[in-house]
JSON list of C-alpha atoms in Angstrom, two decimals:
[
{"chain": "A", "resi": 1, "resn": "MET", "atom": "CA", "xyz": [42.90, 182.65, 113.90]},
{"chain": "A", "resi": 2, "resn": "LEU", "atom": "CA", "xyz": [42.10, 179.80, 111.51]},
{"chain": "A", "resi": 3, "resn": "GLU", "atom": "CA", "xyz": [45.20, 180.63, 109.52]},
{"chain": "A", "resi": 4, "resn": "ARG", "atom": "CA", "xyz": [47.27, 179.64, 112.56]},
{"chain": "A", "resi": 5, "resn": "LEU", "atom": "CA", "xyz": [45.27, 176.46, 113.10]},
{"chain": "A", "resi": 6, "resn": "ALA", "atom": "CA", "xyz": [45.14, 175.34, 109.48]},
{"chain": "A", "resi": 7, "resn": "PRO", "atom": "CA", "xyz": [48.64, 173.79, 109.39]},
{"chain": "A", "resi": 8, "resn": "THR", "atom": "CA", "xyz": [47.94, 171.95, 112.64]},
{"chain": "A", "resi": 9, "resn": "ILE", "atom": "CA", "xyz": [44.63, 170.62, 111.35]},
{"chain": "A", "resi": 10, "resn": "GLU", "atom": "CA", "xyz": [46.17, 169.66, 108.00]},
{"chain": "A", "resi": 11, "resn": "ASP", "atom": "CA", "xyz": [48.96, 167.85, 109.85]},
{"chain": "A", "resi": 12, "resn": "MET", "atom": "CA", "xyz": [46.43, 166.02, 112.01]},
{"chain": "A", "resi": 13, "resn": "VAL", "atom": "CA", "xyz": [44.40, 164.96, 108.97]},
{"chain": "A", "resi": 14, "resn": "GLY", "atom": "CA", "xyz": [47.59, 163.83, 107.23]},
{"chain": "A", "resi": 15, "resn": "GLN", "atom": "CA", "xyz": [48.62, 161.81, 110.28]},
{"chain": "A", "resi": 16, "resn": "HIS", "atom": "CA", "xyz": [45.24, 160.08, 110.38]},
{"chain": "A", "resi": 17, "resn": "ILE", "atom": "CA", "xyz": [45.56, 159.22, 106.69]},
{"chain": "A", "resi": 18, "resn": "GLN", "atom": "CA", "xyz": [49.08, 157.88, 107.23]},
{"chain": "A", "resi": 19, "resn": "LEU", "atom": "CA", "xyz": [47.78, 155.84, 110.16]},
{"chain": "A", "resi": 20, "resn": "ALA", "atom": "CA", "xyz": [45.01, 154.43, 107.97]},
{"chain": "A", "resi": 21, "resn": "ASN", "atom": "CA", "xyz": [47.57, 153.45, 105.33]},
{"chain": "A", "resi": 22, "resn": "ALA", "atom": "CA", "xyz": [49.73, 151.74, 107.94]},
{"chain": "A", "resi": 23, "resn": "LEU", "atom": "CA", "xyz": [46.76, 149.98, 109.50]},
{"chain": "A", "resi": 24, "resn": "SER", "atom": "CA", "xyz": [45.53, 148.73, 106.14]},
{"chain": "A", "resi": 25, "resn": "LYS", "atom": "CA", "xyz": [48.50, 146.39, 105.89]},
{"chain": "A", "resi": 26, "resn": "ASP", "atom": "CA", "xyz": [47.72, 144.20, 108.89]},
{"chain": "A", "resi": 27, "resn": "HIS", "atom": "CA", "xyz": [44.64, 145.41, 110.73]},
{"chain": "A", "resi": 28, "resn": "PRO", "atom": "CA", "xyz": [40.93, 144.85, 110.19]},
{"chain": "A", "resi": 29, "resn": "PRO", "atom": "CA", "xyz": [39.10, 147.28, 107.90]},
{"chain": "A", "resi": 30, "resn": "LYS", "atom": "CA", "xyz": [37.27, 148.64, 110.95]},
{"chain": "A", "resi": 31, "resn": "HIS", "atom": "CA", "xyz": [40.51, 150.18, 112.27]},
{"chain": "A", "resi": 32, "resn": "VAL", "atom": "CA", "xyz": [41.29, 151.72, 108.89]},
{"chain": "A", "resi": 33, "resn": "SER", "atom": "CA", "xyz": [37.77, 153.10, 108.73]},
{"chain": "A", "resi": 34, "resn": "LEU", "atom": "CA", "xyz": [38.10, 154.67, 112.18]},
{"chain": "A", "resi": 35, "resn": "ALA", "atom": "CA", "xyz": [41.33, 156.42, 111.23]},
{"chain": "A", "resi": 36, "resn": "LEU", "atom": "CA", "xyz": [39.80, 157.76, 108.02]},
{"chain": "A", "resi": 37, "resn": "SER", "atom": "CA", "xyz": [36.67, 158.84, 109.89]},
{"chain": "A", "resi": 38, "resn": "ALA", "atom": "CA", "xyz": [38.82, 160.79, 112.33]},
{"chain": "A", "resi": 39, "resn": "ALA", "atom": "CA", "xyz": [40.58, 162.51, 109.43]},
{"chain": "A", "resi": 40, "resn": "ALA", "atom": "CA", "xyz": [37.26, 163.40, 107.82]},
{"chain": "A", "resi": 41, "resn": "ALA", "atom": "CA", "xyz": [35.80, 164.67, 111.09]},
{"chain": "A", "resi": 42, "resn": "ASN", "atom": "CA", "xyz": [38.78, 166.91, 111.79]},
{"chain": "A", "resi": 43, "resn": "TYR", "atom": "CA", "xyz": [38.66, 168.37, 108.30]},
{"chain": "A", "resi": 44, "resn": "ALA", "atom": "CA", "xyz": [34.89, 168.87, 108.47]},
{"chain": "A", "resi": 45, "resn": "VAL", "atom": "CA", "xyz": [35.25, 170.85, 111.70]},
{"chain": "A", "resi": 46, "resn": "TYR", "atom": "CA", "xyz": [37.95, 173.00, 110.09]},
{"chain": "A", "resi": 47, "resn": "LEU", "atom": "CA", "xyz": [35.81, 173.65, 106.99]},
{"chain": "A", "resi": 48, "resn": "SER", "atom": "CA", "xyz": [32.80, 174.53, 109.10]},
{"chain": "A", "resi": 49, "resn": "ALA", "atom": "CA", "xyz": [34.84, 177.01, 111.12]},
{"chain": "A", "resi": 50, "resn": "LYS", "atom": "CA", "xyz": [36.31, 178.48, 107.92]},
{"chain": "A", "resi": 51, "resn": "VAL", "atom": "CA", "xyz": [32.84, 178.99, 106.42]},
{"chain": "A", "resi": 52, "resn": "SER", "atom": "CA", "xyz": [31.65, 180.67, 109.63]},
{"chain": "A", "resi": 53, "resn": "GLU", "atom": "CA", "xyz": [34.67, 182.95, 109.65]},
{"chain": "A", "resi": 54, "resn": "ASP", "atom": "CA", "xyz": [34.21, 183.84, 105.98]},
{"chain": "A", "resi": 55, "resn": "GLN", "atom": "CA", "xyz": [30.51, 184.59, 106.57]},
{"chain": "A", "resi": 56, "resn": "ALA", "atom": "CA", "xyz": [31.36, 186.84, 109.50]},
{"chain": "A", "resi": 57, "resn": "GLN", "atom": "CA", "xyz": [33.91, 188.75, 107.41]},
{"chain": "A", "resi": 58, "resn": "PHE", "atom": "CA", "xyz": [31.41, 189.12, 104.58]},
{"chain": "A", "resi": 59, "resn": "GLU", "atom": "CA", "xyz": [28.73, 190.41, 106.93]},
{"chain": "A", "resi": 60, "resn": "ALA", "atom": "CA", "xyz": [31.17, 192.92, 108.46]},
{"chain": "A", "resi": 61, "resn": "MET", "atom": "CA", "xyz": [32.14, 194.21, 105.01]},
{"chain": "A", "resi": 62, "resn": "ARG", "atom": "CA", "xyz": [28.50, 194.36, 103.93]},
{"chain": "A", "resi": 63, "resn": "GLN", "atom": "CA", "xyz": [27.56, 196.30, 107.05]},
{"chain": "A", "resi": 64, "resn": "GLN", "atom": "CA", "xyz": [30.39, 198.80, 106.46]},
{"chain": "A", "resi": 65, "resn": "HIS", "atom": "CA", "xyz": [29.15, 199.31, 102.91]},
{"chain": "A", "resi": 66, "resn": "ILE", "atom": "CA", "xyz": [25.57, 199.91, 104.11]},
{"chain": "A", "resi": 67, "resn": "ASP", "atom": "CA", "xyz": [26.67, 202.41, 106.79]}
]
C-alpha cells in the first residue's frame, strides 16, 4: 500500500518545499518555516509507516521460518 502512496507523499513534500522557496522571496521567515515544517511532518509520517510495514513483513517472514 505504501508503494502507491509514496509518489503522492513525495509530491506533497516537493510542493511544500517549492512553496517555501516561493515564500522566501517576499514573506516572513515564519511562513517559510511553516511550509518546511509541513514537508518534514509529511515525510516523517511516511517514514514511520514504512518502518512499521517493513517490521511487519520481517516478523511475518521470521514466523514462517520458525514454523
